[in-house]
PDB file of C-alpha atoms in Angstrom:
ATOM      1  CA  MET A 222     -91.656 -56.455 -10.521  1.00 93.00           C
ATOM      2  CA  VAL A 223     -93.858 -56.545 -13.613  1.00 98.00           C
ATOM      3  CA  THR A 224     -97.548 -57.465 -13.490  1.00 98.00           C
ATOM      4  CA  LYS A 225    -100.297 -58.235 -16.000  1.00 98.00           C
ATOM      5  CA  THR A 226    -103.876 -59.426 -15.560  1.00 98.00           C
ATOM      6  CA  THR A 227    -105.514 -61.455 -18.328  1.00 98.00           C
ATOM      7  CA  SER A 228    -109.036 -62.885 -18.092  1.00 97.00           C
ATOM      8  CA  GLY A 229    -109.024 -62.264 -14.345  1.00 98.00           C
ATOM      9  CA  VAL A 230    -105.750 -64.076 -13.614  1.00 99.00           C
ATOM     10  CA  LYS A 231    -102.969 -61.818 -12.341  1.00 99.00           C
ATOM     11  CA  VAL A 232     -99.344 -62.756 -13.080  1.00 99.00           C
ATOM     12  CA  SER A 233     -96.459 -60.896 -11.420  1.00 99.00           C
ATOM     13  CA  VAL A 234     -92.773 -61.598 -11.999  1.00 99.00           C
ATOM     14  CA  ASN A 235     -89.711 -60.762  -9.939  1.00 98.00           C
ATOM     15  CA  VAL A 236     -86.287 -61.508 -11.452  1.00 98.00           C
ATOM     16  CA  LYS A 237     -82.760 -61.493 -10.006  1.00 97.00           C
ATOM     17  CA  PHE A 238     -79.343 -62.052 -11.520  1.00 96.00           C
ATOM     18  CA  CYS A 239     -77.473 -64.961  -9.856  1.00 96.00           C
ATOM     19  CA  PRO A 240     -73.772 -64.012  -9.674  1.00 95.00           C
ATOM     20  CA  LYS A 241     -72.704 -67.161  -7.779  1.00 95.00           C
ATOM     21  CA  THR A 242     -73.992 -69.556 -10.437  1.00 96.00           C
ATOM     22  CA  SER A 243     -73.163 -67.443 -13.503  1.00 95.00           C
ATOM     23  CA  PHE A 244     -69.870 -67.812 -15.373  1.00 94.00           C
ATOM     24  CA  LEU A 245     -69.348 -64.543 -17.222  1.00 91.00           C
ATOM     25  CA  GLU A 246     -66.095 -65.636 -18.865  1.00 90.00           C
ATOM     26  CA  GLU A 247     -68.052 -68.528 -20.434  1.00 93.00           C
ATOM     27  CA  ASN A 248     -71.007 -66.293 -21.400  1.00 93.00           C
ATOM     28  CA  SER A 249     -73.307 -67.982 -18.902  1.00 95.00           C
ATOM     29  CA  PHE A 250     -75.709 -65.515 -17.280  1.00 96.00           C
ATOM     30  CA  ILE A 251     -78.138 -67.147 -14.837  1.00 97.00           C
ATOM     31  CA  TYR A 252     -81.338 -65.472 -13.650  1.00 97.00           C
ATOM     32  CA  LYS A 253     -83.805 -66.596 -11.021  1.00 98.00           C
ATOM     33  CA  TYR A 254     -87.395 -65.572 -11.623  1.00 98.00           C
ATOM     34  CA  THR A 255     -90.269 -65.886  -9.190  1.00 98.00           C
ATOM     35  CA  ILE A 256     -93.812 -65.982 -10.515  1.00 98.00           C
ATOM     36  CA  PHE A 257     -96.854 -64.988  -8.465  1.00 99.00           C
ATOM     37  CA  ILE A 258    -100.224 -66.092  -9.882  1.00 99.00           C
ATOM     38  CA  GLU A 259    -103.519 -64.902  -8.404  1.00 99.00           C
ATOM     39  CA  ASN A 260    -106.944 -66.156  -9.472  1.00 99.00           C
ATOM     40  CA  ASN A 261    -109.247 -63.124  -9.435  1.00 98.00           C
ATOM     41  CA  THR A 262    -111.964 -64.847 -11.465  1.00 97.00           C
ATOM     42  CA  GLU A 263    -115.203 -66.190 -10.025  1.00 96.00           C
ATOM     43  CA  GLN A 264    -114.289 -69.744 -11.089  1.00 97.00           C
ATOM     44  CA  LYS A 265    -111.832 -72.458 -10.073  1.00 98.00           C
ATOM     45  CA  VAL A 266    -109.010 -72.699 -12.652  1.00 99.00           C
ATOM     46  CA  GLN A 267    -106.069 -74.997 -13.345  1.00 99.00           C
ATOM     47  CA  LEU A 268    -102.747 -74.122 -14.960  1.00 98.00           C
ATOM     48  CA  ILE A 269    -102.283 -76.682 -17.744  1.00 98.00           C
ATOM     49  CA  LYS A 270     -99.348 -75.528 -19.914  1.00 98.00           C
ATOM     50  CA  ARG A 271     -96.642 -72.900 -20.173  1.00 98.00           C
ATOM     51  CA  ASN A 272     -95.045 -71.305 -23.212  1.00 98.00           C
ATOM     52  CA  TRP A 273     -91.954 -69.123 -22.853  1.00 98.00           C
ATOM     53  CA  HIS A 274     -90.338 -66.886 -25.472  1.00 98.00           C
ATOM     54  CA  ILE A 275     -86.722 -66.252 -24.477  1.00 98.00           C
ATOM     55  CA  PHE A 276     -84.652 -63.555 -26.156  1.00 97.00           C
ATOM     56  CA  ASP A 277     -80.888 -63.268 -25.872  1.00 94.00           C
ATOM     57  CA  SER A 278     -79.126 -60.308 -27.527  1.00 92.00           C
ATOM     58  CA  LEU A 279     -76.385 -62.554 -28.978  1.00 88.00           C
ATOM     59  CA  ASN A 280     -78.460 -65.557 -30.073  1.00 87.00           C
ATOM     60  CA  GLU A 281     -81.636 -66.508 -31.858  1.00 91.00           C
ATOM     61  CA  PRO A 282     -84.792 -66.318 -29.740  1.00 93.00           C
ATOM     62  CA  TYR A 283     -86.216 -69.653 -28.687  1.00 93.00           C
ATOM     63  CA  GLU A 284     -89.321 -71.147 -27.109  1.00 96.00           C
ATOM     64  CA  VAL A 285     -89.778 -73.445 -24.155  1.00 95.00           C
ATOM     65  CA  GLU A 286     -93.110 -75.114 -23.643  1.00 96.00           C
ATOM     66  CA  GLY A 287     -94.464 -77.891 -21.518  1.00 95.00           C
ATOM     67  CA  PHE A 288     -97.133 -79.063 -19.162  1.00 96.00           C
ATOM     68  CA  GLY A 289     -97.557 -77.185 -15.901  1.00 94.00           C
ATOM     69  CA  VAL A 290     -94.820 -75.368 -14.033  1.00 94.00           C
ATOM     70  CA  ILE A 291     -91.926 -77.058 -12.207  1.00 91.00           C
ATOM     71  CA  GLY A 292     -93.750 -80.388 -12.473  1.00 91.00           C
ATOM     72  CA  LEU A 293     -97.085 -79.098 -11.144  1.00 94.00           C
ATOM     73  CA  GLN A 294    -100.429 -78.229 -12.691  1.00 97.00           C
ATOM     74  CA  PRO A 295    -101.793 -76.195  -9.786  1.00 98.00           C
ATOM     75  CA  ILE A 296    -105.511 -75.700  -9.207  1.00 98.00           C
ATOM     76  CA  LEU A 297    -106.418 -72.235  -7.956  1.00 98.00           C
ATOM     77  CA  ASP A 298    -109.723 -71.668  -6.249  1.00 98.00           C
ATOM     78  CA  ILE A 299    -111.355 -68.227  -6.272  1.00 97.00           C
ATOM     79  CA  LYS A 300    -108.881 -65.618  -4.893  1.00 97.00           C
ATOM     80  CA  GLN A 301    -106.244 -68.307  -4.357  1.00 98.00           C
ATOM     81  CA  LYS A 302    -102.570 -67.610  -5.104  1.00 98.00           C
ATOM     82  CA  HIS A 303     -99.715 -69.776  -6.341  1.00 98.00           C
ATOM     83  CA  GLN A 304     -96.007 -68.956  -6.355  1.00 98.00           C
ATOM     84  CA  TYR A 305     -92.993 -70.721  -7.828  1.00 98.00           C
ATOM     85  CA  SER A 306     -89.401 -69.980  -8.793  1.00 98.00           C
ATOM     86  CA  SER A 307     -87.239 -71.216 -11.618  1.00 97.00           C
ATOM     87  CA  PHE A 308     -84.072 -70.271 -13.505  1.00 97.00           C
ATOM     88  CA  CYS A 309     -83.071 -69.207 -16.994  1.00 96.00           C
ATOM     89  CA  GLU A 310     -79.641 -69.117 -18.615  1.00 96.00           C
ATOM     90  CA  ILE A 311     -78.779 -66.823 -21.492  1.00 96.00           C
ATOM     91  CA  LYS A 312     -75.428 -66.365 -23.244  1.00 95.00           C
ATOM     92  CA  SER A 313     -75.328 -62.563 -23.223  1.00 93.00           C
ATOM     93  CA  ASP A 314     -75.731 -59.829 -20.636  1.00 91.00           C
ATOM     94  CA  ILE A 315     -79.054 -58.555 -22.038  1.00 94.00           C
ATOM     95  CA  GLY A 316     -82.240 -60.434 -22.809  1.00 97.00           C
ATOM     96  CA  TYR A 317     -85.818 -60.894 -21.754  1.00 98.00           C
ATOM     97  CA  MET A 318     -88.536 -63.477 -21.268  1.00 98.00           C
ATOM     98  CA  GLU A 319     -92.261 -63.390 -21.905  1.00 98.00           C
ATOM     99  CA  GLY A 320     -94.957 -65.878 -22.719  1.00 98.00           C
ATOM    100  CA  TYR A 321     -98.267 -67.283 -21.633  1.00 99.00           C
ATOM    101  CA  TYR A 322     -99.943 -69.945 -19.557  1.00 99.00           C
ATOM    102  CA  GLU A 323    -102.821 -72.041 -20.751  1.00 98.00           C
ATOM    103  CA  PHE A 324    -105.458 -72.394 -18.046  1.00 99.00           C
ATOM    104  CA  LEU A 325    -108.552 -74.559 -17.811  1.00 98.00           C
ATOM    105  CA  ASN A 326    -111.732 -73.172 -16.268  1.00 98.00           C
ATOM    106  CA  LEU A 327    -112.845 -76.143 -14.181  1.00 98.00           C
ATOM    107  CA  ASN A 328    -116.486 -74.988 -14.124  1.00 96.00           C
ATOM    108  CA  THR A 329    -116.938 -74.538 -17.888  1.00 97.00           C
ATOM    109  CA  ASN A 330    -114.163 -76.898 -19.086  1.00 98.00           C
ATOM    110  CA  LYS A 331    -112.918 -74.135 -21.439  1.00 98.00           C
ATOM    111  CA  ARG A 332    -109.252 -73.295 -21.938  1.00 98.00           C
ATOM    112  CA  PHE A 333    -107.901 -69.757 -21.996  1.00 98.00           C
ATOM    113  CA  LYS A 334    -104.523 -68.027 -22.251  1.00 99.00           C
ATOM    114  CA  VAL A 335    -103.000 -65.829 -19.578  1.00 99.00           C
ATOM    115  CA  ILE A 336    -100.144 -63.524 -20.590  1.00 99.00           C
ATOM    116  CA  ILE A 337     -96.830 -63.679 -18.732  1.00 99.00           C
ATOM    117  CA  PRO A 338     -95.576 -60.083 -18.985  1.00 99.00           C
ATOM    118  CA  ARG A 339     -92.183 -59.365 -20.515  1.00 98.00           C
ATOM    119  CA  PHE A 340     -89.434 -59.046 -17.937  1.00 98.00           C
ATOM    120  CA  PRO A 341     -85.788 -58.107 -18.479  1.00 97.00           C
ATOM    121  CA  LEU A 342     -82.780 -60.355 -18.038  1.00 96.00           C
ATOM    122  CA  PHE A 343     -80.137 -57.720 -17.495  1.00 92.00           C
ATOM    123  CA  TYR A 344     -76.654 -58.097 -16.052  1.00 90.00           C
ATOM    124  CA  PRO A 345     -76.706 -55.406 -13.316  1.00 86.00           C
ATOM    125  CA  TRP A 346     -73.024 -54.462 -13.555  1.00 77.00           C
ATOM    126  CA  LYS A 347     -72.939 -53.922 -17.306  1.00 66.00           C
ATOM    127  CA  ALA A 348     -70.800 -50.915 -18.255  1.00 54.00           C
ATOM    128  CA  ASN A 349     -72.303 -48.310 -20.573  1.00 53.00           C
TER     129      ASN A 349
END
């Protein structure tokens, strides 16, 4: 698990390769990632947007952005936590993801970025 705290918001990521939904012969490598977000600020905050940078060793990097996460824009009170899971497909056996969330401080109405730490997308049975 990788973890990073930005502006008092802690983001931790756990990632797993999904062998049952991946099709290696078709260069389809599926990874499930679970994100844990913890509000360690002294203010109520809301996750507004996400921005992912996805890197695949055989293809051009690309971005995915949108409002909220998995259809939600969760509000986190002081010390509150939020967790969600999603999936990513890459076309090679090595890659990584990283990015940021845009949060809104509901007390000051100011937006701020929270870093999503880089985490590997690595096929666990890759031969050296």
